[in-house]
Amino acid sequence: MEPNPPEVALSLDPNAISHLYHTIKASGMVYAHASTYRAARALLLLAELPVQQQNSAWGLSLLGRICFESGRYPEASQAFGASHRLAPYRLRDMDMYSTLLWHMKKEEELAQLAHTMVSIGRNWSPEAWIAVANCFSLDGEHASAVKSLGRSIQLFKSAHGGTTIIPRSESGGVSGLAYAHTLVGHESVASDDLDRAQQAFRTAIRIDPRHYNAWYGMGMVYLRLGKLDLAEYHFGRALALNSQNPLLLQSAGAVYEHRGDYHSALEVYARVEALLLEGYSSKNDNENSASPSAAVDSNGTVVLGLQSHHAMNFVMFKRARVMVVLGRFAEAADTLELLLQRCPREFNVPFLLGQTYAKLRRYREAAACLTRALDIAPENSQSVNEAFDALYQQSSEDHGSEDTDQEEQNHDEDDDEDLERVARNRDMRYQSYPGDLGTPPSEFGHSGNIASPASSSIGSPYFDSPSVYARGRRGQAEWSRDWAAMNSADDRVDRALNFDM
């Protein structure tokens, strides 16, 4: 019989215990602040974690989710991408990554991510089918997207015994089931099925009352239905949950726009833009005013840093649109010119800028912007052609008014010359007829009329080319053929600039 092995004294390093305790505590604090959408504080605490935790798949995914929920899309894309490269078989939180790629319109990366996720978890991963739904949605196939989301909902329920009470994810995000129902609501709104959208958003709110995206979706539905009070209430609930999301901050401006209170809407958009520029800081949390320092992962990728805001372009456009409505065209043009540099492939920017230039009578630049808009989205040719017709009509009216002003000016000058000539003749008559009755003979001569001034023959100051002016009078079909005959966007812009308006 073998003797009992000697007891080994268990010795624990106090430093190791303290390190483990602080790591777990800091992780819990990060989780708590991420769950309540306090992005700035969560990022500060995340930066205090050990580097190994920050650069883990969990830490990078959590960083991506925090940045995404606060509207920092570039930083979120870097963090999610680093997490996916580090652990490609980890599908948790990749549904949020797919939605991020949808917002950033990165079709190739989204398709590749969805393919990878489906190949791994076709029969068990709800996140994989959410990524597939985002792919269909980006392609405009909303019905297929809803079917994929239905499959995701089935997998969520089967994974939890058919119950609708799903625990929140380990990274602090909303439950995936509520998120899937919310995406169904957004797809229904895109398909103009508002009844189904309301049902989906209400289901998401019932599953997770803290799901701000569902509250925001309900607000958008009521806004489209014209129920402004209900829209304002739901937007307020969403903003109370996530006060650091710039897209939620501007929802109040959308309500003001629909009410016709454009001055209040402009104030809201200006305030949101200022918050985005200087970094959002909570009025109730002094610690949120600090800016977290940037962290670099092992590949040299900056994963922290809140300088860029993807939502800035959207807020700038809405502010410029309100300024156009208020007739502040010069300010709107300045904003749209800057916005055109930030997002050169967005159709609405050059389209609105072209119409703004037309109001400022900068016709050459207006034609160039409308041409650029047509190149970006040829499917919107009808709207662009209507804008071109309005442009040519306005320029023709200005041409006619300037001709009239010129004729009146010439008429006044000729009248002055005639009066001077009559005065000279009168003086000569006084000298020729000194014995008269003291009054000169009729200064109008035998006909009794002054010779009418010559008619002005000034050409159009906007259209010095007959072919261009003739094309402006032709129908819409002729316009389409003219644009189709041009080979490239550069040619179209050059030709527009050569209109010499």
Short mmCIF file of C-alpha atoms in Angstrom, two decimals:
data_model
loop_
_atom_site.label_atom_id
_atom_site.label_comp_id
_atom_site.label_asym_id
_atom_site.label_seq_id
_atom_site.Cartn_x
_atom_site.Cartn_y
_atom_site.Cartn_z
CA MET A 1 0.00 0.00 0.00
CA GLU A 2 1.44 3.26 -1.15
CA PRO A 3 1.69 6.04 1.38
CA ASN A 4 -0.45 9.11 0.90
CA PRO A 5 1.25 11.78 -1.14
CA PRO A 6 2.50 14.69 0.89
CA GLU A 7 0.19 17.64 1.04
CA VAL A 8 1.27 20.47 -1.16
CA ALA A 9 0.89 23.85 0.39
CA LEU A 10 -1.18 26.10 -1.82
CA SER A 11 0.45 29.49 -2.05
CA LEU A 12 -1.27 32.32 -3.91
CA ASP A 13 0.53 35.39 -5.09
CA PRO A 14 -1.24 38.45 -3.64
CA ASN A 15 -0.26 40.51 -6.68
CA ALA A 16 -1.87 37.98 -9.01
CA ILE A 17 -5.07 37.97 -6.96
CA SER A 18 -5.19 41.76 -6.95
CA HIS A 19 -4.57 41.87 -10.72
CA LEU A 20 -7.35 39.35 -11.36
CA TYR A 21 -9.73 41.23 -9.11
CA HIS A 22 -9.14 44.57 -10.83
CA THR A 23 -9.44 42.97 -14.28
CA ILE A 24 -12.81 41.40 -13.48
CA LYS A 25 -14.05 44.59 -11.85
CA ALA A 26 -12.97 46.75 -14.80
CA SER A 27 -14.57 44.31 -17.26
CA GLY A 28 -17.82 44.48 -15.33
CA MET A 29 -17.75 48.27 -15.32
CA VAL A 30 -17.14 48.34 -19.07
CA TYR A 31 -20.06 45.96 -19.53
CA ALA A 32 -22.32 48.12 -17.37
CA HIS A 33 -21.54 51.37 -19.19
CA ALA A 34 -21.80 49.69 -22.59
CA SER A 35 -25.24 48.34 -21.63
CA THR A 36 -26.43 51.86 -20.80
CA TYR A 37 -24.83 53.39 -23.93
CA ARG A 38 -22.41 55.63 -22.03
CA ALA A 39 -19.78 55.39 -24.73
CA ALA A 40 -17.15 57.84 -23.49
CA ARG A 41 -16.99 56.34 -19.99
CA ALA A 42 -17.02 52.78 -21.34
CA LEU A 43 -14.09 53.56 -23.63
CA LEU A 44 -12.11 55.09 -20.80
CA LEU A 45 -12.59 51.97 -18.68
CA LEU A 46 -11.85 49.71 -21.64
CA ALA A 47 -8.51 51.48 -22.09
CA GLU A 48 -7.64 50.63 -18.48
CA LEU A 49 -7.96 46.89 -19.10
CA PRO A 50 -4.81 44.84 -19.72
CA VAL A 51 -3.59 44.93 -23.29
CA GLN A 52 -4.33 41.21 -23.64
CA GLN A 53 -7.98 41.85 -22.86
CA GLN A 54 -8.22 44.86 -25.13
CA ASN A 55 -6.78 42.95 -28.06
CA SER A 56 -8.87 39.83 -27.50
CA ALA A 57 -11.81 39.04 -29.74
CA TRP A 58 -14.17 39.93 -26.89
CA GLY A 59 -12.51 43.27 -26.24
CA LEU A 60 -12.39 44.27 -29.90
CA SER A 61 -16.03 43.28 -30.45
CA LEU A 62 -17.08 45.25 -27.40
CA LEU A 63 -15.12 48.24 -28.67
CA GLY A 64 -16.81 47.94 -32.06
CA ARG A 65 -20.25 47.78 -30.50
CA ILE A 66 -19.61 50.83 -28.30
CA CYS A 67 -18.40 52.89 -31.24
CA PHE A 68 -21.27 51.70 -33.43
CA GLU A 69 -23.93 52.59 -30.86
CA SER A 70 -22.48 56.10 -30.56
CA GLY A 71 -22.28 56.68 -34.32
CA ARG A 72 -18.49 56.32 -34.70
CA TYR A 73 -18.63 54.11 -37.76
CA PRO A 74 -14.97 54.22 -38.92
CA GLU A 75 -13.67 53.23 -35.48
CA ALA A 76 -16.33 50.54 -35.17
CA SER A 77 -15.38 49.11 -38.56
CA GLN A 78 -11.72 48.88 -37.54
CA ALA A 79 -12.53 47.17 -34.26
CA PHE A 80 -15.01 44.67 -35.70
CA GLY A 81 -12.66 43.87 -38.56
CA ALA A 82 -9.76 43.23 -36.18
CA SER A 83 -11.97 40.97 -34.03
CA HIS A 84 -13.14 38.98 -37.06
CA ARG A 85 -9.59 38.50 -38.30
CA LEU A 86 -8.47 37.40 -34.86
CA ALA A 87 -11.30 34.87 -34.37
CA PRO A 88 -13.06 34.20 -37.69
CA TYR A 89 -15.15 31.38 -36.18
CA ARG A 90 -16.58 33.64 -33.48
CA LEU A 91 -19.98 34.77 -34.80
CA ARG A 92 -21.24 36.64 -31.75
CA ASP A 93 -21.60 40.38 -32.42
CA MET A 94 -20.91 39.85 -36.12
CA ASP A 95 -24.57 40.61 -36.82
CA MET A 96 -23.86 44.14 -35.60
CA TYR A 97 -20.78 44.20 -37.83
CA SER A 98 -22.92 43.29 -40.82
CA THR A 99 -25.32 46.14 -40.02
CA LEU A 100 -22.36 48.49 -39.79
CA LEU A 101 -21.20 47.42 -43.25
CA TRP A 102 -24.76 47.98 -44.48
CA HIS A 103 -24.68 51.57 -43.19
CA MET A 104 -21.29 52.15 -44.79
CA LYS A 105 -22.49 50.63 -48.09
CA LYS A 106 -19.55 48.19 -48.28
CA GLU A 107 -21.16 45.54 -50.45
CA GLU A 108 -18.13 43.34 -51.06
CA GLU A 109 -17.07 43.16 -47.42
CA LEU A 110 -20.65 42.49 -46.33
CA ALA A 111 -21.09 39.70 -48.87
CA GLN A 112 -17.81 38.10 -47.82
CA LEU A 113 -18.75 38.32 -44.13
CA ALA A 114 -22.18 36.80 -44.74
CA HIS A 115 -20.68 33.95 -46.79
CA THR A 116 -18.19 33.15 -44.03
CA MET A 117 -20.82 33.23 -41.32
CA VAL A 118 -23.30 31.05 -43.23
CA SER A 119 -20.60 28.50 -44.06
CA ILE A 120 -19.88 28.21 -40.33
CA GLY A 121 -23.30 28.40 -38.71
CA ARG A 122 -25.97 27.85 -41.34
CA ASN A 123 -28.05 25.57 -39.10
CA TRP A 124 -27.46 27.10 -35.69
CA SER A 125 -26.33 30.75 -35.89
CA PRO A 126 -29.03 33.47 -35.89
CA GLU A 127 -26.31 36.09 -36.44
CA ALA A 128 -25.40 34.48 -39.77
CA TRP A 129 -28.92 34.93 -41.13
CA ILE A 130 -29.01 38.54 -39.96
CA ALA A 131 -25.89 39.13 -42.04
CA VAL A 132 -27.59 37.48 -45.02
CA ALA A 133 -30.62 39.72 -44.50
CA ASN A 134 -28.40 42.78 -44.53
CA CYS A 135 -26.93 41.64 -47.84
CA PHE A 136 -30.39 41.32 -49.39
CA SER A 137 -31.44 44.67 -47.95
CA LEU A 138 -28.41 46.45 -49.40
CA ASP A 139 -29.33 45.03 -52.81
CA GLY A 140 -32.91 46.28 -52.41
CA GLU A 141 -34.43 42.80 -52.04
CA HIS A 142 -36.51 43.55 -48.96
CA ALA A 143 -38.77 40.51 -49.23
CA SER A 144 -35.77 38.14 -49.21
CA ALA A 145 -34.32 40.09 -46.30
CA VAL A 146 -37.51 39.57 -44.28
CA LYS A 147 -37.40 35.82 -45.00
CA SER A 148 -33.80 35.62 -43.78
CA LEU A 149 -34.73 37.51 -40.64
CA GLY A 150 -37.58 35.07 -40.08
CA ARG A 151 -35.07 32.22 -40.17
CA SER A 152 -32.92 34.08 -37.67
CA ILE A 153 -35.89 34.50 -35.31
CA GLN A 154 -36.62 30.76 -35.52
CA LEU A 155 -33.04 29.91 -34.58
CA PHE A 156 -33.10 32.35 -31.67
CA LYS A 157 -36.26 30.78 -30.28
CA SER A 158 -35.13 27.20 -30.80
CA ALA A 159 -31.83 27.93 -29.06
CA HIS A 160 -33.72 29.05 -25.95
CA GLY A 161 -36.53 26.52 -25.84
CA GLY A 162 -39.01 28.57 -27.80
CA THR A 163 -39.19 31.39 -25.26
CA THR A 164 -39.18 35.04 -26.28
CA ILE A 165 -37.22 36.15 -23.20
CA ILE A 166 -33.67 35.99 -24.46
CA PRO A 167 -30.78 37.03 -22.18
CA ARG A 168 -28.62 39.93 -23.22
CA SER A 169 -25.38 39.12 -24.98
CA GLU A 170 -22.05 38.94 -23.19
CA SER A 171 -20.85 42.16 -24.81
CA GLY A 172 -23.67 44.18 -23.33
CA GLY A 173 -25.74 44.53 -26.48
CA VAL A 174 -29.46 44.07 -26.84
CA SER A 175 -30.82 40.59 -27.24
CA GLY A 176 -30.51 39.25 -30.74
CA LEU A 177 -34.20 38.37 -30.95
CA ALA A 178 -35.26 41.98 -30.35
CA TYR A 179 -32.68 43.12 -32.86
CA ALA A 180 -34.00 40.72 -35.51
CA HIS A 181 -37.58 41.96 -35.01
CA THR A 182 -36.33 45.54 -35.26
CA LEU A 183 -34.66 44.82 -38.59
CA VAL A 184 -37.93 43.27 -39.79
CA GLY A 185 -39.59 46.57 -38.92
CA HIS A 186 -37.04 48.60 -40.86
CA GLU A 187 -37.38 46.34 -43.90
CA SER A 188 -41.16 46.72 -43.70
CA VAL A 189 -40.81 50.49 -43.62
CA ALA A 190 -38.62 50.29 -46.74
CA SER A 191 -41.41 48.26 -48.39
CA ASP A 192 -44.07 50.78 -47.24
CA ASP A 193 -45.75 48.12 -45.10
CA LEU A 194 -46.22 50.34 -42.06
CA ASP A 195 -48.68 48.03 -40.28
CA ARG A 196 -46.19 45.17 -40.28
CA ALA A 197 -43.45 47.57 -39.25
CA GLN A 198 -45.44 48.72 -36.22
CA GLN A 199 -46.07 45.12 -35.18
CA ALA A 200 -42.37 44.23 -35.49
CA PHE A 201 -41.21 47.27 -33.52
CA ARG A 202 -43.76 46.64 -30.76
CA THR A 203 -42.59 43.03 -30.50
CA ALA A 204 -38.98 44.17 -30.17
CA ILE A 205 -39.92 46.65 -27.44
CA ARG A 206 -41.86 43.96 -25.58
CA ILE A 207 -38.84 41.64 -25.68
CA ASP A 208 -36.33 44.32 -24.69
CA PRO A 209 -37.71 47.68 -23.47
CA ARG A 210 -34.17 49.11 -23.56
CA HIS A 211 -33.82 48.55 -27.29
CA TYR A 212 -33.56 52.17 -28.43
CA ASN A 213 -33.54 51.21 -32.12
CA ALA A 214 -37.08 49.85 -31.85
CA TRP A 215 -38.29 53.04 -30.17
CA TYR A 216 -36.64 55.05 -32.92
CA GLY A 217 -38.27 52.87 -35.59
CA MET A 218 -41.71 53.44 -34.06
CA GLY A 219 -41.01 57.17 -34.12
CA MET A 220 -40.16 57.03 -37.82
CA VAL A 221 -43.38 55.14 -38.56
CA TYR A 222 -45.49 57.71 -36.74
CA LEU A 223 -43.57 60.48 -38.47
CA ARG A 224 -44.51 59.04 -41.85
CA LEU A 225 -48.11 58.71 -40.72
CA GLY A 226 -48.16 62.37 -39.73
CA LYS A 227 -48.70 61.65 -36.02
CA LEU A 228 -46.11 64.13 -34.82
CA ASP A 229 -46.92 63.93 -31.10
CA LEU A 230 -46.48 60.16 -31.03
CA ALA A 231 -43.33 60.44 -33.12
CA GLU A 232 -41.88 62.98 -30.72
CA TYR A 233 -42.72 60.73 -27.74
CA HIS A 234 -41.00 57.65 -29.22
CA PHE A 235 -37.99 59.67 -30.32
CA GLY A 236 -37.74 60.98 -26.77
CA ARG A 237 -37.79 57.45 -25.37
CA ALA A 238 -35.03 56.39 -27.75
CA LEU A 239 -32.95 59.44 -26.90
CA ALA A 240 -33.40 58.81 -23.17
CA LEU A 241 -31.89 55.34 -23.65
CA ASN A 242 -29.00 56.35 -25.90
CA SER A 243 -28.30 60.06 -25.63
CA GLN A 244 -24.92 59.82 -27.40
CA ASN A 245 -26.18 58.64 -30.77
CA PRO A 246 -26.16 61.57 -33.23
CA LEU A 247 -28.87 60.03 -35.41
CA LEU A 248 -31.20 60.07 -32.43
CA LEU A 249 -30.23 63.62 -31.55
CA GLN A 250 -31.34 64.87 -34.94
CA SER A 251 -34.74 63.14 -34.72
CA ALA A 252 -36.12 66.19 -32.89
CA GLY A 253 -35.13 68.28 -35.89
CA ALA A 254 -37.07 65.96 -38.17
CA VAL A 255 -40.20 66.53 -36.07
CA TYR A 256 -39.71 70.30 -36.27
CA GLU A 257 -39.34 70.05 -40.05
CA HIS A 258 -42.64 68.22 -40.42
CA ARG A 259 -44.32 70.82 -38.23
CA GLY A 260 -42.96 73.60 -40.42
CA ASP A 261 -40.84 75.08 -37.64
CA TYR A 262 -37.71 75.31 -39.76
CA HIS A 263 -35.88 77.76 -37.50
CA SER A 264 -36.08 75.32 -34.56
CA ALA A 265 -35.03 72.46 -36.83
CA LEU A 266 -32.02 74.47 -37.97
CA GLU A 267 -31.02 75.11 -34.37
CA VAL A 268 -31.22 71.40 -33.56
CA TYR A 269 -29.11 70.39 -36.57
CA ALA A 270 -26.52 73.07 -35.80
CA ARG A 271 -26.31 71.86 -32.20
CA VAL A 272 -25.93 68.24 -33.27
CA GLU A 273 -23.21 69.18 -35.75
CA ALA A 274 -21.37 71.11 -33.04
CA LEU A 275 -21.57 68.10 -30.73
CA LEU A 276 -20.16 65.86 -33.43
CA LEU A 277 -17.31 68.25 -34.12
CA GLU A 278 -16.16 68.67 -30.53
CA GLY A 279 -17.06 65.17 -29.34
CA TYR A 280 -20.21 64.47 -27.44
CA SER A 281 -20.03 65.03 -23.70
CA SER A 282 -22.86 64.31 -21.30
CA LYS A 283 -24.14 67.23 -19.30
CA ASN A 284 -24.71 65.00 -16.30
CA ASP A 285 -21.35 63.18 -16.36
CA ASN A 286 -18.28 65.33 -16.00
CA GLU A 287 -16.07 62.36 -16.67
CA ASN A 288 -17.48 62.05 -20.17
CA SER A 289 -15.82 65.29 -21.19
CA ALA A 290 -12.46 63.58 -21.33
CA SER A 291 -11.33 62.11 -24.60
CA PRO A 292 -9.86 58.64 -24.46
CA SER A 293 -6.42 58.23 -25.87
CA ALA A 294 -5.92 56.08 -28.90
CA ALA A 295 -4.87 52.48 -28.54
CA VAL A 296 -3.03 50.46 -31.16
CA ASP A 297 -3.44 46.74 -31.59
CA SER A 298 -0.71 44.26 -32.45
CA ASN A 299 -1.17 44.95 -36.17
CA GLY A 300 -0.69 48.67 -35.72
CA THR A 301 -4.38 49.45 -36.19
CA VAL A 302 -5.76 52.35 -34.20
CA VAL A 303 -8.80 51.01 -32.39
CA LEU A 304 -9.57 53.96 -30.12
CA GLY A 305 -10.09 57.55 -31.12
CA LEU A 306 -13.34 59.44 -31.58
CA GLN A 307 -12.39 62.09 -34.10
CA SER A 308 -14.47 60.96 -37.08
CA HIS A 309 -18.25 60.75 -37.19
CA HIS A 310 -20.03 59.04 -40.05
CA ALA A 311 -23.32 60.77 -39.13
CA MET A 312 -21.82 64.21 -39.73
CA ASN A 313 -22.60 64.06 -43.45
CA PHE A 314 -26.25 63.28 -42.82
CA VAL A 315 -26.69 66.11 -40.32
CA MET A 316 -24.88 68.59 -42.58
CA PHE A 317 -27.19 67.69 -45.46
CA LYS A 318 -30.34 68.16 -43.39
CA ARG A 319 -29.07 71.51 -42.14
CA ALA A 320 -28.34 72.65 -45.70
CA ARG A 321 -31.78 71.50 -46.84
CA VAL A 322 -33.47 73.57 -44.12
CA MET A 323 -31.39 76.61 -45.09
CA VAL A 324 -32.60 76.21 -48.68
CA VAL A 325 -36.20 76.19 -47.45
CA LEU A 326 -35.52 79.36 -45.44
CA GLY A 327 -34.02 81.05 -48.51
CA ARG A 328 -30.48 81.22 -47.12
CA PHE A 329 -29.00 79.97 -50.37
CA ALA A 330 -25.45 81.29 -49.96
CA GLU A 331 -25.00 79.54 -46.61
CA ALA A 332 -26.57 76.37 -47.97
CA ALA A 333 -24.20 76.42 -50.94
CA ASP A 334 -21.17 76.74 -48.67
CA THR A 335 -22.30 73.76 -46.60
CA LEU A 336 -23.11 71.62 -49.64
CA GLU A 337 -19.76 72.42 -51.27
CA LEU A 338 -17.97 71.09 -48.21
CA LEU A 339 -20.31 68.11 -48.08
CA LEU A 340 -19.62 67.32 -51.73
CA GLN A 341 -15.95 66.86 -50.86
CA ARG A 342 -16.82 64.56 -47.94
CA CYS A 343 -19.19 62.29 -49.87
CA PRO A 344 -18.64 62.73 -53.62
CA ARG A 345 -20.79 59.72 -54.59
CA GLU A 346 -24.01 60.74 -52.84
CA PHE A 347 -26.69 61.73 -55.38
CA ASN A 348 -28.66 64.12 -53.15
CA VAL A 349 -25.69 66.40 -52.48
CA PRO A 350 -24.90 67.58 -56.05
CA PHE A 351 -28.61 67.50 -56.90
CA LEU A 352 -29.51 69.93 -54.11
CA LEU A 353 -26.35 71.96 -54.71
CA GLY A 354 -27.29 72.38 -58.37
CA GLN A 355 -30.72 73.70 -57.45
CA THR A 356 -29.14 76.01 -54.87
CA TYR A 357 -26.74 77.38 -57.48
CA ALA A 358 -29.71 78.03 -59.73
CA LYS A 359 -31.31 80.15 -57.00
CA LEU A 360 -28.04 82.09 -56.78
CA ARG A 361 -28.03 82.48 -60.60
CA ARG A 362 -24.74 80.57 -60.88
CA TYR A 363 -26.01 78.65 -63.88
CA ARG A 364 -22.78 77.12 -65.14
CA GLU A 365 -22.04 75.55 -61.76
CA ALA A 366 -25.66 74.46 -61.43
CA ALA A 367 -25.49 72.61 -64.74
CA ALA A 368 -22.24 70.92 -63.70
CA CYS A 369 -23.71 69.73 -60.38
CA LEU A 370 -26.88 68.38 -61.99
CA THR A 371 -24.75 66.58 -64.54
CA ARG A 372 -22.69 65.04 -61.77
CA ALA A 373 -25.85 63.92 -59.99
CA LEU A 374 -27.06 62.26 -63.18
CA ASP A 375 -23.79 60.36 -63.50
CA ILE A 376 -24.03 59.11 -59.90
CA ALA A 377 -27.63 57.88 -60.20
CA PRO A 378 -28.82 57.51 -63.82
CA GLU A 379 -32.02 55.93 -62.55
CA ASN A 380 -33.03 59.36 -61.24
CA SER A 381 -32.81 60.89 -64.72
CA GLN A 382 -36.43 62.10 -64.60
CA SER A 383 -35.82 64.24 -61.51
CA VAL A 384 -32.55 65.58 -62.93
CA ASN A 385 -34.14 66.41 -66.27
CA GLU A 386 -36.96 68.26 -64.52
CA ALA A 387 -34.34 70.24 -62.60
CA PHE A 388 -32.57 71.02 -65.90
CA ASP A 389 -35.84 72.22 -67.43
CA ALA A 390 -36.41 74.50 -64.45
CA LEU A 391 -32.82 75.74 -64.75
CA TYR A 392 -33.21 76.65 -68.42
CA GLN A 393 -36.57 78.24 -67.81
CA GLN A 394 -35.19 80.40 -65.02
CA SER A 395 -32.14 81.38 -67.05
CA SER A 396 -34.35 82.27 -70.03
CA GLU A 397 -36.54 84.43 -67.82
CA ASP A 398 -33.46 86.19 -66.48
CA HIS A 399 -32.29 86.67 -70.05
CA GLY A 400 -35.61 88.25 -70.98
CA SER A 401 -35.63 90.52 -67.95
CA GLU A 402 -32.06 91.65 -68.64
CA ASP A 403 -32.97 92.36 -72.26
CA THR A 404 -35.90 94.44 -71.05
CA ASP A 405 -33.69 96.34 -68.62
CA GLN A 406 -31.15 96.94 -71.36
CA GLU A 407 -33.84 98.19 -73.73
CA GLU A 408 -35.16 100.56 -71.07
CA GLN A 409 -31.64 101.81 -70.42
CA ASN A 410 -31.06 102.34 -74.15
CA HIS A 411 -34.44 104.03 -74.40
CA ASP A 412 -33.57 106.45 -71.59
CA GLU A 413 -30.19 107.21 -73.15
CA ASP A 414 -31.80 107.89 -76.53
CA ASP A 415 -34.41 110.07 -74.85
CA ASP A 416 -31.66 112.10 -73.22
CA GLU A 417 -29.89 112.49 -76.57
CA ASP A 418 -33.13 113.59 -78.22
CA LEU A 419 -33.81 116.10 -75.46
CA GLU A 420 -30.32 117.49 -75.81
CA ARG A 421 -30.77 117.75 -79.58
CA VAL A 422 -34.11 119.44 -79.16
CA ALA A 423 -32.59 121.89 -76.72
CA ARG A 424 -29.83 122.72 -79.17
CA ASN A 425 -32.33 123.18 -81.96
CA ARG A 426 -34.45 125.34 -79.69
CA ASP A 427 -31.50 127.58 -78.98
CA MET A 428 -30.80 127.82 -82.68
CA ARG A 429 -34.44 128.69 -83.36
CA TYR A 430 -34.32 131.38 -80.75
CA GLN A 431 -31.36 132.81 -82.59
CA SER A 432 -33.05 132.41 -86.00
CA TYR A 433 -36.39 133.89 -84.98
CA PRO A 434 -35.63 136.76 -82.65
CA GLY A 435 -38.84 138.58 -83.57
CA ASP A 436 -41.14 135.68 -82.70
CA LEU A 437 -43.76 135.68 -79.99
CA GLY A 438 -41.20 134.61 -77.49
CA THR A 439 -41.92 130.91 -77.85
CA PRO A 440 -40.17 128.51 -80.17
CA PRO A 441 -42.08 126.61 -82.82
CA SER A 442 -43.15 123.02 -82.16
CA GLU A 443 -40.15 121.05 -81.10
CA PHE A 444 -41.65 117.85 -82.44
CA GLY A 445 -41.32 118.85 -86.08
CA HIS A 446 -43.95 118.22 -88.71
CA SER A 447 -44.82 114.65 -87.64
CA GLY A 448 -45.38 115.53 -84.00
CA ASN A 449 -43.37 112.45 -82.79
CA ILE A 450 -39.87 111.85 -81.65
CA ALA A 451 -38.09 109.15 -83.60
CA SER A 452 -38.29 105.89 -81.63
CA PRO A 453 -34.96 104.51 -80.44
CA ALA A 454 -33.53 101.53 -82.24
CA SER A 455 -34.51 98.11 -80.81
CA SER A 456 -31.83 96.32 -78.81
CA SER A 457 -30.35 93.23 -80.43
CA ILE A 458 -28.36 91.86 -77.49
CA GLY A 459 -27.77 88.10 -77.46
CA SER A 460 -28.50 85.81 -74.53
CA PRO A 461 -26.00 86.31 -71.71
CA TYR A 462 -26.47 82.68 -70.66
CA PHE A 463 -26.71 80.70 -73.90
CA ASP A 464 -24.30 81.94 -76.54
CA SER A 465 -24.58 78.66 -78.45
CA PRO A 466 -27.75 78.23 -80.58
CA SER A 467 -27.60 74.44 -80.27
CA VAL A 468 -27.56 74.60 -76.48
CA TYR A 469 -30.49 76.98 -76.40
CA ALA A 470 -32.44 74.81 -78.84
CA ARG A 471 -31.82 71.74 -76.73
CA GLY A 472 -33.18 73.59 -73.71
CA ARG A 473 -36.52 73.92 -75.51
CA ARG A 474 -36.82 70.27 -76.52
CA GLY A 475 -38.66 67.60 -74.62
CA GLN A 476 -37.44 65.22 -71.97
CA ALA A 477 -36.86 62.36 -74.42
CA GLU A 478 -34.47 64.54 -76.41
CA TRP A 479 -32.59 65.29 -73.19
CA SER A 480 -32.13 61.59 -72.47
CA ARG A 481 -30.70 60.96 -75.94
CA ASP A 482 -28.32 63.89 -75.61
CA TRP A 483 -26.97 62.66 -72.30
CA ALA A 484 -26.68 59.08 -73.57
CA ALA A 485 -24.51 60.31 -76.43
CA MET A 486 -21.86 61.52 -74.01
CA ASN A 487 -19.23 58.97 -73.08
CA SER A 488 -18.08 59.75 -69.56
CA ALA A 489 -18.81 61.83 -66.50
CA ASP A 490 -15.86 64.09 -67.25
CA ASP A 491 -17.18 64.81 -70.72
CA ARG A 492 -20.59 65.64 -69.31
CA VAL A 493 -19.18 67.99 -66.70
CA ASP A 494 -16.89 69.67 -69.25
CA ARG A 495 -19.79 70.16 -71.61
CA ALA A 496 -21.92 71.61 -68.82
CA LEU A 497 -19.15 74.03 -67.87
CA ASN A 498 -18.85 75.08 -71.51
CA PHE A 499 -22.46 76.27 -71.51
CA ASP A 500 -21.02 79.71 -70.56
CA MET A 501 -24.10 80.71 -68.62
#
